[in-house]
């Protein structure tokens, strides 16, 4: 963006000045607004559901699985192509409440996640298109209050506000 703006300044007398200027502004706006637009698109997926509720339950099962993040072919020292896979360990938490299984949340494993145990209380937002929540369509990022730990792949919630709300519910 900066480079195209500098080129446009050198092309003031040229007929392409306005093209370079527009390109520079577009590139700069993309850098500034691109992450905001991407976050809006991710959040809009959750806004599509008609009903939401605070889920207060526990972790019924924990397991890990290796996921392939990307694959690429690369030549080795002898010139032969070999497939190189980048793997990452993901942790899966199955969530339940007094009524039974609710859903699953998964995210890339981190050192802070080693302390997560079964039967620990967990709170999140669940979303559904059915008023009785007989089928849960989406689960937001989750908070484990005893460990003060957030888990999930993407921060959908305004975390301080959700923590305060959960603390009020826990005091009751």
Short mmCIF file of C-alpha atoms in Angstrom, two decimals:
data_model
loop_
_atom_site.label_atom_id
_atom_site.label_comp_id
_atom_site.label_asym_id
_atom_site.label_seq_id
_atom_site.Cartn_x
_atom_site.Cartn_y
_atom_site.Cartn_z
CA UNK A 1 0.00 0.00 0.00
CA UNK A 2 2.76 2.43 0.95
CA UNK A 3 4.76 1.55 -2.16
CA UNK A 4 1.81 2.19 -4.46
CA UNK A 5 1.12 5.51 -2.72
CA UNK A 6 4.77 6.52 -3.22
CA UNK A 7 4.57 5.53 -6.89
CA UNK A 8 1.39 7.60 -7.26
CA UNK A 9 3.15 10.64 -5.81
CA UNK A 10 5.90 10.27 -8.42
CA UNK A 11 3.28 9.96 -11.16
CA UNK A 12 1.43 13.22 -10.37
CA UNK A 13 1.74 14.47 -13.93
CA UNK A 14 1.03 11.04 -15.40
CA UNK A 15 -2.33 9.83 -16.63
CA UNK A 16 -2.07 6.82 -14.28
CA UNK A 17 -1.83 8.94 -11.11
CA UNK A 18 -5.42 8.28 -10.05
CA UNK A 19 -5.09 4.52 -10.66
CA UNK A 20 -1.99 4.31 -8.46
CA UNK A 21 -3.63 6.46 -5.81
CA UNK A 22 -6.75 4.27 -5.70
CA UNK A 23 -4.66 1.09 -5.57
CA UNK A 24 -2.61 2.49 -2.68
CA UNK A 25 -5.68 3.49 -0.70
CA UNK A 26 -7.33 0.09 -1.31
CA UNK A 27 -4.23 -1.79 -0.13
CA UNK A 28 -3.92 0.35 2.99
CA UNK A 29 -7.62 0.01 3.80
CA UNK A 30 -7.40 -3.75 3.37
CA UNK A 31 -4.53 -3.91 5.86
CA UNK A 32 -6.48 -1.83 8.37
CA UNK A 33 -9.98 -3.22 7.87
CA UNK A 34 -9.22 -6.76 6.67
CA UNK A 35 -8.98 -8.33 10.15
CA UNK A 36 -12.17 -6.55 11.22
CA UNK A 37 -14.06 -7.82 8.18
CA UNK A 38 -12.77 -11.36 8.77
CA UNK A 39 -13.86 -11.24 12.43
CA UNK A 40 -17.29 -9.98 11.36
CA UNK A 41 -17.67 -12.89 8.95
CA UNK A 42 -16.74 -15.41 11.66
CA UNK A 43 -19.11 -13.83 14.16
CA UNK A 44 -21.94 -13.72 11.64
CA UNK A 45 -21.91 -17.53 11.54
CA UNK A 46 -23.03 -17.55 15.18
CA UNK A 47 -25.57 -14.76 14.70
CA UNK A 48 -27.42 -16.95 12.22
CA UNK A 49 -28.87 -19.09 15.00
CA UNK A 50 -32.19 -18.11 16.55
CA UNK A 51 -31.57 -19.17 20.16
CA UNK A 52 -28.65 -19.03 22.55
CA UNK A 53 -28.12 -19.96 26.18
CA UNK A 54 -25.39 -20.08 28.77
CA UNK A 55 -24.19 -23.64 29.20
CA UNK A 56 -23.06 -24.56 32.72
CA UNK A 57 -21.80 -28.11 32.72
CA UNK A 58 -18.71 -30.21 33.09
CA UNK A 59 -16.09 -31.92 30.96
CA UNK A 60 -17.10 -35.56 30.56
CA UNK A 61 -14.29 -36.72 28.31
CA UNK A 62 -10.90 -35.43 27.16
CA UNK A 63 -8.85 -36.82 24.31
CA UNK A 64 -6.21 -35.60 21.87
CA UNK A 65 -5.72 -36.22 18.20
CA UNK A 66 -3.08 -35.26 15.67
CA UNK A 67 -4.40 -33.07 12.85
CA UNK A 68 -2.58 -32.35 9.62
CA UNK A 69 -2.40 -28.60 9.16
CA UNK A 70 -0.82 -28.61 5.72
CA UNK A 71 0.92 -30.90 3.25
CA UNK A 72 3.55 -30.06 0.71
CA UNK A 73 5.91 -31.93 -1.53
CA UNK A 74 9.56 -31.19 -1.04
CA UNK A 75 12.69 -32.51 -2.71
CA UNK A 76 15.12 -34.35 -0.45
CA UNK A 77 18.94 -34.39 -0.83
CA UNK A 78 18.82 -37.04 -3.52
CA UNK A 79 16.30 -35.05 -5.58
CA UNK A 80 13.30 -37.25 -4.92
CA UNK A 81 9.97 -35.74 -3.98
CA UNK A 82 8.68 -36.56 -0.55
CA UNK A 83 5.50 -35.53 1.18
CA UNK A 84 6.04 -33.28 4.22
CA UNK A 85 3.13 -32.92 6.64
CA UNK A 86 2.87 -30.35 9.41
CA UNK A 87 0.92 -31.90 12.26
CA UNK A 88 -0.47 -30.33 15.39
CA UNK A 89 -2.01 -31.88 18.45
CA UNK A 90 -5.61 -30.88 19.09
CA UNK A 91 -7.49 -31.44 22.31
CA UNK A 92 -11.17 -32.42 22.27
CA UNK A 93 -13.50 -31.80 25.21
CA UNK A 94 -16.88 -33.49 25.40
CA UNK A 95 -19.30 -31.38 27.40
CA UNK A 96 -22.22 -32.61 29.49
CA UNK A 97 -24.70 -31.27 31.99
CA UNK A 98 -27.26 -32.95 34.23
CA UNK A 99 -29.34 -33.82 31.14
CA UNK A 100 -26.48 -35.59 29.36
CA UNK A 101 -24.19 -35.01 26.38
CA UNK A 102 -24.30 -31.47 25.00
CA UNK A 103 -21.50 -31.21 22.45
CA UNK A 104 -17.80 -31.08 21.78
CA UNK A 105 -15.29 -28.29 21.59
CA UNK A 106 -11.84 -28.69 20.04
CA UNK A 107 -8.79 -26.47 19.81
CA UNK A 108 -5.01 -26.66 19.29
CA UNK A 109 -3.23 -27.95 22.39
CA UNK A 110 -1.08 -25.58 24.39
CA UNK A 111 0.97 -26.01 27.58
CA UNK A 112 -1.73 -24.24 29.59
CA UNK A 113 -4.22 -26.93 28.54
CA UNK A 114 -2.32 -29.74 30.30
CA UNK A 115 -4.11 -28.88 33.55
CA UNK A 116 -7.59 -29.59 32.14
CA UNK A 117 -9.21 -32.60 33.83
CA UNK A 118 -12.44 -34.56 33.57
CA UNK A 119 -15.44 -33.50 35.68
CA UNK A 120 -14.28 -29.87 35.81
CA UNK A 121 -16.95 -27.17 35.48
CA UNK A 122 -17.03 -25.39 32.12
CA UNK A 123 -19.18 -22.51 30.88
CA UNK A 124 -19.87 -21.32 27.33
CA UNK A 125 -22.63 -20.15 25.01
CA UNK A 126 -24.54 -22.79 23.07
CA UNK A 127 -26.53 -21.90 19.97
CA UNK A 128 -29.42 -23.66 18.30
CA UNK A 129 -32.25 -23.13 15.87
CA UNK A 130 -34.62 -25.00 18.19
CA UNK A 131 -36.13 -23.40 21.26
CA UNK A 132 -35.73 -26.56 23.36
CA UNK A 133 -32.02 -26.96 22.42
CA UNK A 134 -32.62 -30.59 21.44
CA UNK A 135 -29.91 -30.09 18.83
CA UNK A 136 -26.98 -27.79 19.52
CA UNK A 137 -25.64 -26.27 16.31
CA UNK A 138 -22.65 -24.32 17.65
CA UNK A 139 -20.62 -23.78 20.80
CA UNK A 140 -18.64 -20.62 21.50
CA UNK A 141 -15.27 -20.48 23.17
CA UNK A 142 -15.48 -21.82 26.73
CA UNK A 143 -14.34 -20.69 30.15
CA UNK A 144 -13.15 -22.99 32.91
CA UNK A 145 -13.78 -20.90 36.05
CA UNK A 146 -11.78 -22.99 38.56
CA UNK A 147 -8.63 -22.66 36.48
CA UNK A 148 -9.44 -19.23 35.01
CA UNK A 149 -8.70 -20.68 31.58
CA UNK A 150 -10.28 -19.90 28.22
CA UNK A 151 -10.39 -22.63 25.58
CA UNK A 152 -11.43 -22.57 21.95
CA UNK A 153 -10.12 -21.80 18.49
CA UNK A 154 -11.48 -18.26 18.20
CA UNK A 155 -12.58 -15.67 20.81
CA UNK A 156 -16.28 -15.14 20.04
CA UNK A 157 -17.16 -13.73 23.47
CA UNK A 158 -16.25 -10.51 25.17
CA UNK A 159 -14.31 -12.38 27.83
CA UNK A 160 -14.33 -9.96 30.80
CA UNK A 161 -18.09 -9.45 30.50
CA UNK A 162 -18.76 -13.19 30.21
CA UNK A 163 -16.54 -13.92 33.23
CA UNK A 164 -18.43 -11.34 35.30
CA UNK A 165 -21.76 -12.80 34.22
CA UNK A 166 -20.62 -16.33 35.08
CA UNK A 167 -19.29 -15.23 38.47
CA UNK A 168 -22.70 -13.73 39.25
CA UNK A 169 -24.35 -17.02 38.28
CA UNK A 170 -21.89 -19.01 40.38
CA UNK A 171 -22.63 -16.92 43.48
CA UNK A 172 -26.33 -17.88 43.33
#
